[in-house]
Short mmCIF file of C-alpha atoms and ligand atoms in Angstrom, two decimals:
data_model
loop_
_atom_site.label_atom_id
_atom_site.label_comp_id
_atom_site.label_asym_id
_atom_site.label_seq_id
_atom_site.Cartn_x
_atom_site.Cartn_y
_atom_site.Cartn_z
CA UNK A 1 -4.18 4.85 14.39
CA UNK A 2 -3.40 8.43 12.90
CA UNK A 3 -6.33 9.50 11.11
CA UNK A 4 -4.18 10.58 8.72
CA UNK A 5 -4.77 10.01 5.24
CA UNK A 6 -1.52 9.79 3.45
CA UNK A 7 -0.23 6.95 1.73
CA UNK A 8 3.50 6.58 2.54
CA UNK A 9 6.31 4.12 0.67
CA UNK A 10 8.88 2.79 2.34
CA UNK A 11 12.33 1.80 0.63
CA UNK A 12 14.61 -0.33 3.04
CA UNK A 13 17.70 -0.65 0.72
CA UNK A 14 20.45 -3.04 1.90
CA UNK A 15 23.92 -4.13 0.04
CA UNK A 16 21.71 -6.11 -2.83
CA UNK A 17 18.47 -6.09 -1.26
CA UNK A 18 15.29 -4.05 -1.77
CA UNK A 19 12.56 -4.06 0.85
CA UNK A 20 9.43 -2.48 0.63
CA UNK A 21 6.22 -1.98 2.09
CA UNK A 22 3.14 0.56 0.75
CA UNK A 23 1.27 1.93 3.68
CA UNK A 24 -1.89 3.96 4.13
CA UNK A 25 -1.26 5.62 7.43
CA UNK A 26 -5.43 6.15 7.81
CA UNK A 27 -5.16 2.19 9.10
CA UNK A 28 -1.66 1.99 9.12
CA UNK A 29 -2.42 -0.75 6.96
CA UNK A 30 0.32 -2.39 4.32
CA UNK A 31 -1.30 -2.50 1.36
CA UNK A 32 1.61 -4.06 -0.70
CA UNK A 33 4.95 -5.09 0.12
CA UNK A 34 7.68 -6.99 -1.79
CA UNK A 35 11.32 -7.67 -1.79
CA UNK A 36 14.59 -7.75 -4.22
CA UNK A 37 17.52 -10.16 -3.54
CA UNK A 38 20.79 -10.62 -5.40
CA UNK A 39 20.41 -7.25 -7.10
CA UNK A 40 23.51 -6.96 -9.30
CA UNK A 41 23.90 -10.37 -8.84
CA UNK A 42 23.16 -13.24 -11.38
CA UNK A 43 19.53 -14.18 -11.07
CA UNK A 44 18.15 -11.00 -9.14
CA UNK A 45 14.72 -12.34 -7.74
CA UNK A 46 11.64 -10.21 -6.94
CA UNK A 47 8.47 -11.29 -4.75
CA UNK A 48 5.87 -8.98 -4.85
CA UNK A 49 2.53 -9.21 -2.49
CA UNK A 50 -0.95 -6.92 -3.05
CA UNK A 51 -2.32 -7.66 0.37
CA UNK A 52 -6.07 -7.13 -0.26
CA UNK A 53 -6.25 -10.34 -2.51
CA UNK A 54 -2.68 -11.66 -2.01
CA UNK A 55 -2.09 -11.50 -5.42
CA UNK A 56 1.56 -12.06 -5.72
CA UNK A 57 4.32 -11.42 -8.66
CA UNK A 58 6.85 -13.44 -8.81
CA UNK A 59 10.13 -13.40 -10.90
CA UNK A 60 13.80 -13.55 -11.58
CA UNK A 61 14.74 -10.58 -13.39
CA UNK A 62 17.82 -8.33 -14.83
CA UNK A 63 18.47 -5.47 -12.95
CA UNK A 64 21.84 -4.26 -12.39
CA UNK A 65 21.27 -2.10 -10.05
CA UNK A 66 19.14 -0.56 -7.25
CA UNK A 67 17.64 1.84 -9.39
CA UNK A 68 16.01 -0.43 -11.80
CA UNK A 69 15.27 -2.12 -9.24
CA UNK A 70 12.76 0.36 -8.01
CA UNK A 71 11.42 1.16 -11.44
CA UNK A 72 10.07 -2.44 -11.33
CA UNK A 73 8.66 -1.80 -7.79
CA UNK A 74 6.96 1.70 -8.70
CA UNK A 75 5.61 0.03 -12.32
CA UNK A 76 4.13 -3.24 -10.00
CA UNK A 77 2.79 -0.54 -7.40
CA UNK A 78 0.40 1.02 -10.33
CA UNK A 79 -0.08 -2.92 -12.38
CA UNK A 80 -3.94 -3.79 -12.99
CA UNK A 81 -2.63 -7.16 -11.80
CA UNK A 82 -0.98 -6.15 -8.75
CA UNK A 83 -1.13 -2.43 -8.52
CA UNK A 84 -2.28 -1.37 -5.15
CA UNK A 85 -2.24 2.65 -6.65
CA UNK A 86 -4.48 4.20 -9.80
CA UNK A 87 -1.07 6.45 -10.44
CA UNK A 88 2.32 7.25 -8.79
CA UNK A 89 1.35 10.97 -7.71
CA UNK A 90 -0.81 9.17 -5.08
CA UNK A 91 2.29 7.83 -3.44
CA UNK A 92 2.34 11.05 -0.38
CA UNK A 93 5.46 10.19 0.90
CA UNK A 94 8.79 8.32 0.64
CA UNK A 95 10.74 6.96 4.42
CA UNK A 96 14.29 5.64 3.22
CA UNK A 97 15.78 3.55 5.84
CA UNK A 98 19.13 4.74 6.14
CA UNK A 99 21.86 2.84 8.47
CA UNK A 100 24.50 5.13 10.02
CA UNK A 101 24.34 8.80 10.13
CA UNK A 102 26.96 8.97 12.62
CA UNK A 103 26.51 11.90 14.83
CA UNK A 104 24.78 14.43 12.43
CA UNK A 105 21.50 13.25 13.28
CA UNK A 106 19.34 12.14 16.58
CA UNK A 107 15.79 12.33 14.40
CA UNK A 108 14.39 11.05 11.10
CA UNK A 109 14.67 14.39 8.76
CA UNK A 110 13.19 15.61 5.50
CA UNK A 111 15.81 14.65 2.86
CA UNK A 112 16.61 18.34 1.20
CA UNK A 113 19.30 19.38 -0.93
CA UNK A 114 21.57 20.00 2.03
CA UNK A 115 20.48 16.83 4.04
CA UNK A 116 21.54 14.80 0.96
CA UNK A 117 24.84 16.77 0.55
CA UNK A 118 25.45 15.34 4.17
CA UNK A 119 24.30 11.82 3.77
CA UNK A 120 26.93 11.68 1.00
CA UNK A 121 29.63 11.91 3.00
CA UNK A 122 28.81 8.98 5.59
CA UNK A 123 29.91 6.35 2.95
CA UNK A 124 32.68 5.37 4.98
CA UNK A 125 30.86 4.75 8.73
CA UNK A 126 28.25 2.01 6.73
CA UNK A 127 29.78 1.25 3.13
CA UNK A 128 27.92 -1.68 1.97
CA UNK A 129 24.28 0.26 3.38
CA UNK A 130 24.84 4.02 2.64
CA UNK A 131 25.83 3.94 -0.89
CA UNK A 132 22.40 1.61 -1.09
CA UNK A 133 20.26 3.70 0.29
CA UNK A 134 21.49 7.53 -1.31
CA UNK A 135 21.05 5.22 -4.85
CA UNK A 136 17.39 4.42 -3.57
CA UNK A 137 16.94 8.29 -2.25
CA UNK A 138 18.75 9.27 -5.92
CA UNK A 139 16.29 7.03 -7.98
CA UNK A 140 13.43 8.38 -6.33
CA UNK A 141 13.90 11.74 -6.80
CA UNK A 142 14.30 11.29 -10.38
CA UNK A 143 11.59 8.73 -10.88
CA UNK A 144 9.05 11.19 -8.14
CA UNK A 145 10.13 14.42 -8.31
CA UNK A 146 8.50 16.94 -5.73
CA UNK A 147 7.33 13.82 -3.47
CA UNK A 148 8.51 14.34 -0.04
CA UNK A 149 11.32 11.81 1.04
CA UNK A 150 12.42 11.44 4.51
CA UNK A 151 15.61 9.41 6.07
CA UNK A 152 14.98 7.43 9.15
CA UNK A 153 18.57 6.14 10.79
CA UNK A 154 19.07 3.21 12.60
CA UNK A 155 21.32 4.98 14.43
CA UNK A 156 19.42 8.15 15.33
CA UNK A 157 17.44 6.75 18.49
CA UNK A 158 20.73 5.79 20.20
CA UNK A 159 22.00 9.33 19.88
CA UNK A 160 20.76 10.57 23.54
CA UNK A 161 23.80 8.05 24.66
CA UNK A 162 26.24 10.01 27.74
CA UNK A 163 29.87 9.54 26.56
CA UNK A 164 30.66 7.06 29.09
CA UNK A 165 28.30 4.80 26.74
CA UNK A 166 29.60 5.81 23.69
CA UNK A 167 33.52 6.75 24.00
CA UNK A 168 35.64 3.96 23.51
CA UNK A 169 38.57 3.69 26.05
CA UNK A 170 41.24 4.29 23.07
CA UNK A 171 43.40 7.56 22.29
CA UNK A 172 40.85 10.24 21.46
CA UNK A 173 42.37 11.01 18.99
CA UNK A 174 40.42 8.67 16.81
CA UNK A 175 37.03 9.77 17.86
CA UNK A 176 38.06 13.16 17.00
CA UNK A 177 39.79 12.25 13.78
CA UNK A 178 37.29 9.51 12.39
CA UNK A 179 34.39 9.51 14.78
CA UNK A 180 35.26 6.02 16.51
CA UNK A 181 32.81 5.80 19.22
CA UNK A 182 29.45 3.49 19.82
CA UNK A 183 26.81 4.39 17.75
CA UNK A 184 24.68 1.71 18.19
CA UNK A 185 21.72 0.27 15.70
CA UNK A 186 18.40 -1.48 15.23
CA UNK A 187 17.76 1.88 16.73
CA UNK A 188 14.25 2.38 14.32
CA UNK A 189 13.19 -1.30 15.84
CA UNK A 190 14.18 -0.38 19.55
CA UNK A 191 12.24 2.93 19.63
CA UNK A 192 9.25 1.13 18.13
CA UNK A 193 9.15 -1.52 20.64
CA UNK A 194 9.90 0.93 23.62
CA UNK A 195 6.66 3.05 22.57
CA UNK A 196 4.93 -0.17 22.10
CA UNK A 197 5.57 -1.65 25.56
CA UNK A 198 4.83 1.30 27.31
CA UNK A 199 1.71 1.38 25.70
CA UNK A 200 0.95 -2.26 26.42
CA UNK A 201 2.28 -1.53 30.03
CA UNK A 202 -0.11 2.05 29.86
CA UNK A 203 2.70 3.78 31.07
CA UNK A 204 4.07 7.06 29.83
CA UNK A 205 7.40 6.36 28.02
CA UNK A 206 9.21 9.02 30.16
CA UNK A 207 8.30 7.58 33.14
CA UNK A 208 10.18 4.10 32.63
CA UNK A 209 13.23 2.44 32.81
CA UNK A 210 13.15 -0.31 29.85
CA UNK A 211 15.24 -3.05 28.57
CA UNK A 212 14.92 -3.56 24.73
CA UNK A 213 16.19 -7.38 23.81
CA UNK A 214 16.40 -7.74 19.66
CA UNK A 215 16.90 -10.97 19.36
CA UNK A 216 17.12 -11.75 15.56
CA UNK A 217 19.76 -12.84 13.44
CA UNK A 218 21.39 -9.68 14.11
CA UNK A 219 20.77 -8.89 18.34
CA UNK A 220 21.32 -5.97 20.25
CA UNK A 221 20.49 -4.62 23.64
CA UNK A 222 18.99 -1.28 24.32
CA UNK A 223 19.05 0.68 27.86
CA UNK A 224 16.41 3.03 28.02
CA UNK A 225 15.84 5.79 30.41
CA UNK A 226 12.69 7.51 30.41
CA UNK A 227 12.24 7.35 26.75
CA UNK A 228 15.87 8.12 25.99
CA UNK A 229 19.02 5.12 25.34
CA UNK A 230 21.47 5.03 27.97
CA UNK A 231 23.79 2.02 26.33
CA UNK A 232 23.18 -0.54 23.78
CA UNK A 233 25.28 -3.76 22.94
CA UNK A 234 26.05 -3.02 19.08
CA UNK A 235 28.74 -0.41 18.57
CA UNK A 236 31.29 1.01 15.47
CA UNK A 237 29.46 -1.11 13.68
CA UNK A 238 26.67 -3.78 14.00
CA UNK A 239 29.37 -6.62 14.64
CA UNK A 240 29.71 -5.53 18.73
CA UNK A 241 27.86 -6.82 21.63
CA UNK A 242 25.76 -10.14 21.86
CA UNK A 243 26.71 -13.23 19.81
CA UNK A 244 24.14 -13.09 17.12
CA UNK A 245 23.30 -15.70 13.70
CA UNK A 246 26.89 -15.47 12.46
CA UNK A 247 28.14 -12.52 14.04
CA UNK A 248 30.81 -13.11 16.90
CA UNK A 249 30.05 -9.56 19.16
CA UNK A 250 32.42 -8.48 21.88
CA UNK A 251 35.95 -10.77 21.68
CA UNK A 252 39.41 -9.84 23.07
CA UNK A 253 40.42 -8.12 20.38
CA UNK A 254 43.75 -9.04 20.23
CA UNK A 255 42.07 -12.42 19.00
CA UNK A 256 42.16 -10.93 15.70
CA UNK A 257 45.92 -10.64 15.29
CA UNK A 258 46.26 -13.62 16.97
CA UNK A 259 44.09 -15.83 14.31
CA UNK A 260 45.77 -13.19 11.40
CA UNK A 261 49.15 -14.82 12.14
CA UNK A 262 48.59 -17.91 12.07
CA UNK A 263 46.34 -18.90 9.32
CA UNK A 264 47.69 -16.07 7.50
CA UNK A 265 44.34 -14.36 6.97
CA UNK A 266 43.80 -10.91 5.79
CA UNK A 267 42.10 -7.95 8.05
CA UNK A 268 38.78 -8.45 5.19
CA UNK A 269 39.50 -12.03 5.65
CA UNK A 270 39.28 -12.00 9.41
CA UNK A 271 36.48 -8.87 9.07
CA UNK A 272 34.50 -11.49 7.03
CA UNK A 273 35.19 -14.49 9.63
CA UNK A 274 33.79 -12.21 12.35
CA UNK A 275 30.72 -11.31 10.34
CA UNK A 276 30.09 -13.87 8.63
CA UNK A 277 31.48 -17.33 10.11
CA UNK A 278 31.23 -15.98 13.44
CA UNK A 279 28.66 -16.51 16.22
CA UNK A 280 25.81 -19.67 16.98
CA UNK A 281 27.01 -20.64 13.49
CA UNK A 282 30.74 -20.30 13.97
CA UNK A 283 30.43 -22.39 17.61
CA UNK A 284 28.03 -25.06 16.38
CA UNK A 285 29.14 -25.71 12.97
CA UNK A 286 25.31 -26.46 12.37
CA UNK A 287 23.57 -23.31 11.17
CA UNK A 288 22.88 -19.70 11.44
CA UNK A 289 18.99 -20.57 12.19
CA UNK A 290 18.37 -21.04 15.82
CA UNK A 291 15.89 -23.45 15.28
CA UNK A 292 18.10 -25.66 13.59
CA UNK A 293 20.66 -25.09 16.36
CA UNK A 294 17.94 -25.90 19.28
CA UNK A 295 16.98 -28.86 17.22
CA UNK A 296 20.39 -30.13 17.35
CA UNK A 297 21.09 -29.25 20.96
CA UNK A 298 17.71 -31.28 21.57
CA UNK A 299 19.50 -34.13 19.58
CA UNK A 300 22.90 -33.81 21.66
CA UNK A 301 25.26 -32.27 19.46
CA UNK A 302 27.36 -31.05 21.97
CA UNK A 303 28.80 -27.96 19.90
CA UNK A 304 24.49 -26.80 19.20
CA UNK A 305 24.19 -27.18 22.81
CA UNK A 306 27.92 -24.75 23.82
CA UNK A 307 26.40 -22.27 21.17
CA UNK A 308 23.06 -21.95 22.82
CA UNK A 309 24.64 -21.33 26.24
CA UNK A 310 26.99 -18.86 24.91
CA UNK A 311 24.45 -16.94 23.19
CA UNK A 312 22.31 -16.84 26.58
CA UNK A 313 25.10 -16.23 28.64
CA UNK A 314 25.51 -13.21 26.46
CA UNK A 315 22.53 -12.03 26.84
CA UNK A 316 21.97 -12.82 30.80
CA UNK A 317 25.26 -10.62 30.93
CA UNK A 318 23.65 -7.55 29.25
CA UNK A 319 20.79 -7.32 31.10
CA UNK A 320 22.82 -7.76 34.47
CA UNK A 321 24.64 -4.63 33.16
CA UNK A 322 21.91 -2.62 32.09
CA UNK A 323 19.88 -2.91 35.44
CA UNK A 324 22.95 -1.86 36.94
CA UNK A 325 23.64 0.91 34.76
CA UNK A 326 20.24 2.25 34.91
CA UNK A 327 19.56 1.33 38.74
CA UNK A 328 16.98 -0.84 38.15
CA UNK A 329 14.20 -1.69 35.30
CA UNK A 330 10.55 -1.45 35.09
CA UNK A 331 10.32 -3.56 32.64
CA UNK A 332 12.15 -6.35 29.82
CA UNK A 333 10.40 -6.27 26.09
CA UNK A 334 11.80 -8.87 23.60
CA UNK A 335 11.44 -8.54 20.16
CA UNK A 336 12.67 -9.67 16.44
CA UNK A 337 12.73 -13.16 15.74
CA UNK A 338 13.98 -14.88 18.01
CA UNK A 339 12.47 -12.92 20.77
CA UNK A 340 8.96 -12.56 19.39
CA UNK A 341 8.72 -16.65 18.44
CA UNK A 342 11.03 -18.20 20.75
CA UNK A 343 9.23 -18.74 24.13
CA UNK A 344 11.66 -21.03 25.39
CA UNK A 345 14.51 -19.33 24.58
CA UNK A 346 12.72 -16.49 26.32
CA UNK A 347 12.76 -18.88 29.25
CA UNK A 348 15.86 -19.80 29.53
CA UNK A 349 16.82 -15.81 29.35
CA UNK A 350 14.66 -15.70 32.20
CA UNK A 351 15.78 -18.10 34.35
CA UNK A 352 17.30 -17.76 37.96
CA UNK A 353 17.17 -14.00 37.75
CA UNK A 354 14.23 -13.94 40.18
CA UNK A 355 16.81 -11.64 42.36
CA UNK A 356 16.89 -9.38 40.14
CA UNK A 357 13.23 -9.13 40.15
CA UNK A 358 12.81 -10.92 37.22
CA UNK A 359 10.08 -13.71 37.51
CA UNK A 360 8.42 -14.86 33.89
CA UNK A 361 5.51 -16.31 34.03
CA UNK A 362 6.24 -20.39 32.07
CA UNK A 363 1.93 -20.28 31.12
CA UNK A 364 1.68 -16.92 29.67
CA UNK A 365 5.15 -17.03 28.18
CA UNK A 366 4.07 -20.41 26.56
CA UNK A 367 0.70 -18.97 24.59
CA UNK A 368 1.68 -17.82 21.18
CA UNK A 369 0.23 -14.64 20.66
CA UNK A 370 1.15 -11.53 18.84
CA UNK A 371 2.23 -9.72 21.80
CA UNK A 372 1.60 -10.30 25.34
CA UNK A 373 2.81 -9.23 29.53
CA UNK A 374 4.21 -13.14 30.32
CA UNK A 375 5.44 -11.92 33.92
CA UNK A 376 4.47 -13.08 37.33
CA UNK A 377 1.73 -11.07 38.32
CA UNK A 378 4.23 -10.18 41.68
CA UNK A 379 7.92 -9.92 39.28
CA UNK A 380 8.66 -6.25 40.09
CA UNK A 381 9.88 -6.56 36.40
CA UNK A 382 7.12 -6.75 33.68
CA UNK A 383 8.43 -8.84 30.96
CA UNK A 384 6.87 -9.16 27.69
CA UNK A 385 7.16 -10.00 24.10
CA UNK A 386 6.30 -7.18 21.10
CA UNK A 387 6.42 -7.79 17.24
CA UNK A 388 8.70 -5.16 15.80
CA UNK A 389 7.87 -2.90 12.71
CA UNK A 390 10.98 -1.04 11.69
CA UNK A 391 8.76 -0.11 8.34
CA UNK A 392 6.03 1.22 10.65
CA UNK A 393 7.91 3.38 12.53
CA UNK A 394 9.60 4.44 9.58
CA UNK A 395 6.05 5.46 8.22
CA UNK A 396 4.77 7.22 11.66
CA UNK A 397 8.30 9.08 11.23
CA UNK A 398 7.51 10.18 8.40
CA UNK A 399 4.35 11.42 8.52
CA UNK A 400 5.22 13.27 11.08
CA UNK A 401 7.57 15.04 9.46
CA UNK A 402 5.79 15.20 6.50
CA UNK A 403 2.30 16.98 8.18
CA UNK A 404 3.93 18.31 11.61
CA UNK A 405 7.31 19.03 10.93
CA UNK A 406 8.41 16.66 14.05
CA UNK A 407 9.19 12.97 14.01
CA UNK A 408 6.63 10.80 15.96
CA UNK A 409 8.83 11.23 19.39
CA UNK A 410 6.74 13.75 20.85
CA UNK A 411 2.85 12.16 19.12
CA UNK A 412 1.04 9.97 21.12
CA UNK A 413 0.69 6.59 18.78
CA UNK A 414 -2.30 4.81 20.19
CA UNK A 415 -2.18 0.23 20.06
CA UNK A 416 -4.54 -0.48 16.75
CA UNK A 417 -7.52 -1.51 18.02
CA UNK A 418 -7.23 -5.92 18.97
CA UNK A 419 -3.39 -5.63 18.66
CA UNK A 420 -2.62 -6.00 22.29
P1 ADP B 501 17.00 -10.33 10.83
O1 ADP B 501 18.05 -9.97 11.82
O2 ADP B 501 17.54 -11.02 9.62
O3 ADP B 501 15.99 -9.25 10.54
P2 ADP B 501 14.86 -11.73 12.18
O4 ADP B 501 14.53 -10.79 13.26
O5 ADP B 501 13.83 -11.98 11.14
O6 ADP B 501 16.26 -11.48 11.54
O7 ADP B 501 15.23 -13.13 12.86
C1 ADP B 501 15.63 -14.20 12.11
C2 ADP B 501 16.09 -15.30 13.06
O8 ADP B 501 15.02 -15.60 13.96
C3 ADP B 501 16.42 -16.57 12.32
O9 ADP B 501 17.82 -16.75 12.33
C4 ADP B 501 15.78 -17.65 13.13
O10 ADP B 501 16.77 -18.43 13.69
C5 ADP B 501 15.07 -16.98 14.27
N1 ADP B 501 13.72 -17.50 14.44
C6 ADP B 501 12.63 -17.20 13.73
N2 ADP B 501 11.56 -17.91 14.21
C7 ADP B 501 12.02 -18.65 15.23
C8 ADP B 501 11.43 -19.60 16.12
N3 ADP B 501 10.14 -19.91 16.07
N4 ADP B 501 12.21 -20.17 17.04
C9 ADP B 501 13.53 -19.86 17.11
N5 ADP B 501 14.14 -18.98 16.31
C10 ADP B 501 13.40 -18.39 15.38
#
């Protein structure tokens, strides 16, 4: 709880998505929240929530583009029907998530004139995100001028990263040239839960060694060292590391040119194979969903049940590394959505790595709460389960900067009261 009274909007702009969430940081409460799909697509569809009274908007609309698209969202924000604000000028504050910033920033900043000039040149490192997000930071300076705006990177947590995490073993050339290296994401979602299990754990953050599982239908692994990341599992670009939904993660590269040649395929063809066609989907042939994929293992499909083992082989292999790499954890948090609602994938995860000091407890892993400690009471690794809240963070972030000048990495954030 911050005490703070600001009311802070957060715009989460993906390739033809819009997702937002109105805050007032005095509760940290969401007070509205909504989403756009297929923007600039045929049938562009909005859902719209006002928490208080769930009063919800509903519609498939013409927009063309991100910026109308946000229009609609500020004009719903201040409705009679399901406004959540008497006028825009009481929106304090603006966080824009914003995917890669490559090296040129390890914090959430203040989006100035400068800032912006900088942001536009990082089309390249994300360019289905970026250009989304400067047209949401663009729209919103036009349609709020003099509101304070603030970027918050996926990338930015994973920035404290040695160069034996980050440098790929390649000519250096191309790190120099292009800035190939790991930069690693779900970064806003990893910090979040790290402050969140410590606080569950009440620990101080830079006192522990933490593994950061998020386990979604994108999945990455963070190694964190006394409140700073080591390693992670995503890389360039979000397609590295675990096997995720439809993402294929780490492969012999050479696989590429291999599968090029022979069907003939493109490098966007392939790029769109290994994104897209890729992963518990690509080795099941069932789905992208994990819970259709358990369901099918559960029914024998032999390919359901060589997907599910892959994907926790994956994992099992990560976390092996990471204790290595850090000497040792004090503790495992899952998260995202398969992480958070998944106890017996958690389970699995879990199982036979009682050497490592890693003993879950099957009774407490089995109650669904919201977040919960489901280790042994006697695993010298704590393991536990935390809801994420990129669009929280991204709030605390910026308030922060918007009252103190800092991000939140330095502000004690205490648990809302009954969440843990
Ligand atoms: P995204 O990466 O799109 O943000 P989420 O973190 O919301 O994804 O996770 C979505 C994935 O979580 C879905 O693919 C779904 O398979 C999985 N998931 C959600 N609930 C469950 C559940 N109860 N059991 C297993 N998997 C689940």
């Amino acid at each position: 709880m911050s005490d703070i009274e600001m009311k802070v909007l957060v715009l989460n702009c993906g390739s033809s998505s819009l997702k937002y969430q109105m805050l007032d940081m005095s509760d940290e409460s969401v007070v509205a929240k909504g989403q756009v799909e297929r923007i600039g697509l045929d049938g562009t569809k909005i859902k719209h929530e006002r928490s208080s009274d769930k009063a919800i908007y509903a519609n498939t609309i013409d927009a063309k583009d991100h910026r109308e698209c946000i229009r609609l969202v500020l004009d719903l924000l201040i409705s009679p029907d399901y406004g959540v604000l008497k006028r825009l000028d009481c929106i304090d504050a603006i966080g824009h998530r914003f995917v890669n910033a490559g090296e040129h920033y390890s914090n959430s900043v203040i989006i100035d004139d400068q800032v912006l000039e900088t942001l536009e040149t990082l089309t390249d490192l994300a360019p289905l995100h970026n250009p989304a997000s400067l047209s949401g930071i663009r729209a919103c300076q036009e349609m709020m001028p003099g509101v304070p705006m603030t970027a918050v990177f996926d990338t930015a947590f994973h920035q404290t990263m040695p160069p034996e995490s980050y440098i790929y073993p390649i000519p250096y050339e191309y790190y120099e040239k292009y800035g190939i290296r790991r930069y690693g994401f779900h970064g806003t979602s990893h910090k979040y839960v790290a402050q969140r299990a410590a606080s569950m754990l009440k620990r101080d953050l830079s006192d522990l060694k933490l593994l950061t599982c998020h386990l979604g239908n994108g999945a990455s692994i963070c190694a964190i060292r006394n409140g700073k990341v080591f390693d992670t599992s995503m890389g360039f670009t979000p397609l590295a590391g675990l096997a995720m939904g439809t993402r294929c993660g780490n492969i012999d590269p050479s696989i590429i040119f291999y599968i090029a040649e022979k069907e003939n395929l493109s490098m966007e063809e392939i790029d769109n194979i290994m994104n897209t066609k890729s992963g518990i989907l690509g080795i099941s042939g069932v789905s992208s969903d994990f819970r259709d994929v358990e369901k099918a293992a559960h029914e024998d499909v032999e390919r359901a049940i060589t997907a599910l083992r892959v994907y926790v082989h994956r994992v099992k292999h990560y976390i092996g590394a990471y204790i290595a790499l850090l000497n040792g954890v004090d503790a495992i948090a899952f998260t995202a959505g398969v992480g958070e609602n998944d106890a017996r994938m958690r389970s699995i995860i879990c199982k036979n790595l009682y050497n490592l000091g890693i003993m879950l407890d099957e009774e407490k892993n089995a109650v669904n709460t919201s977040a919960a400690i489901i280790s042994e009471e006697d695993s010298r690794v704590r393991i536990l389960y935390v809801p994420t809240n990129e669009e929280l963070m991204i709030a605390r972030d910026t308030v922060g900067l918007v009252s103190f000048g800092t991000d939140n990495a330095d502000m004690e954030w205490q648990p809302l009261s009954g969440d843990d």
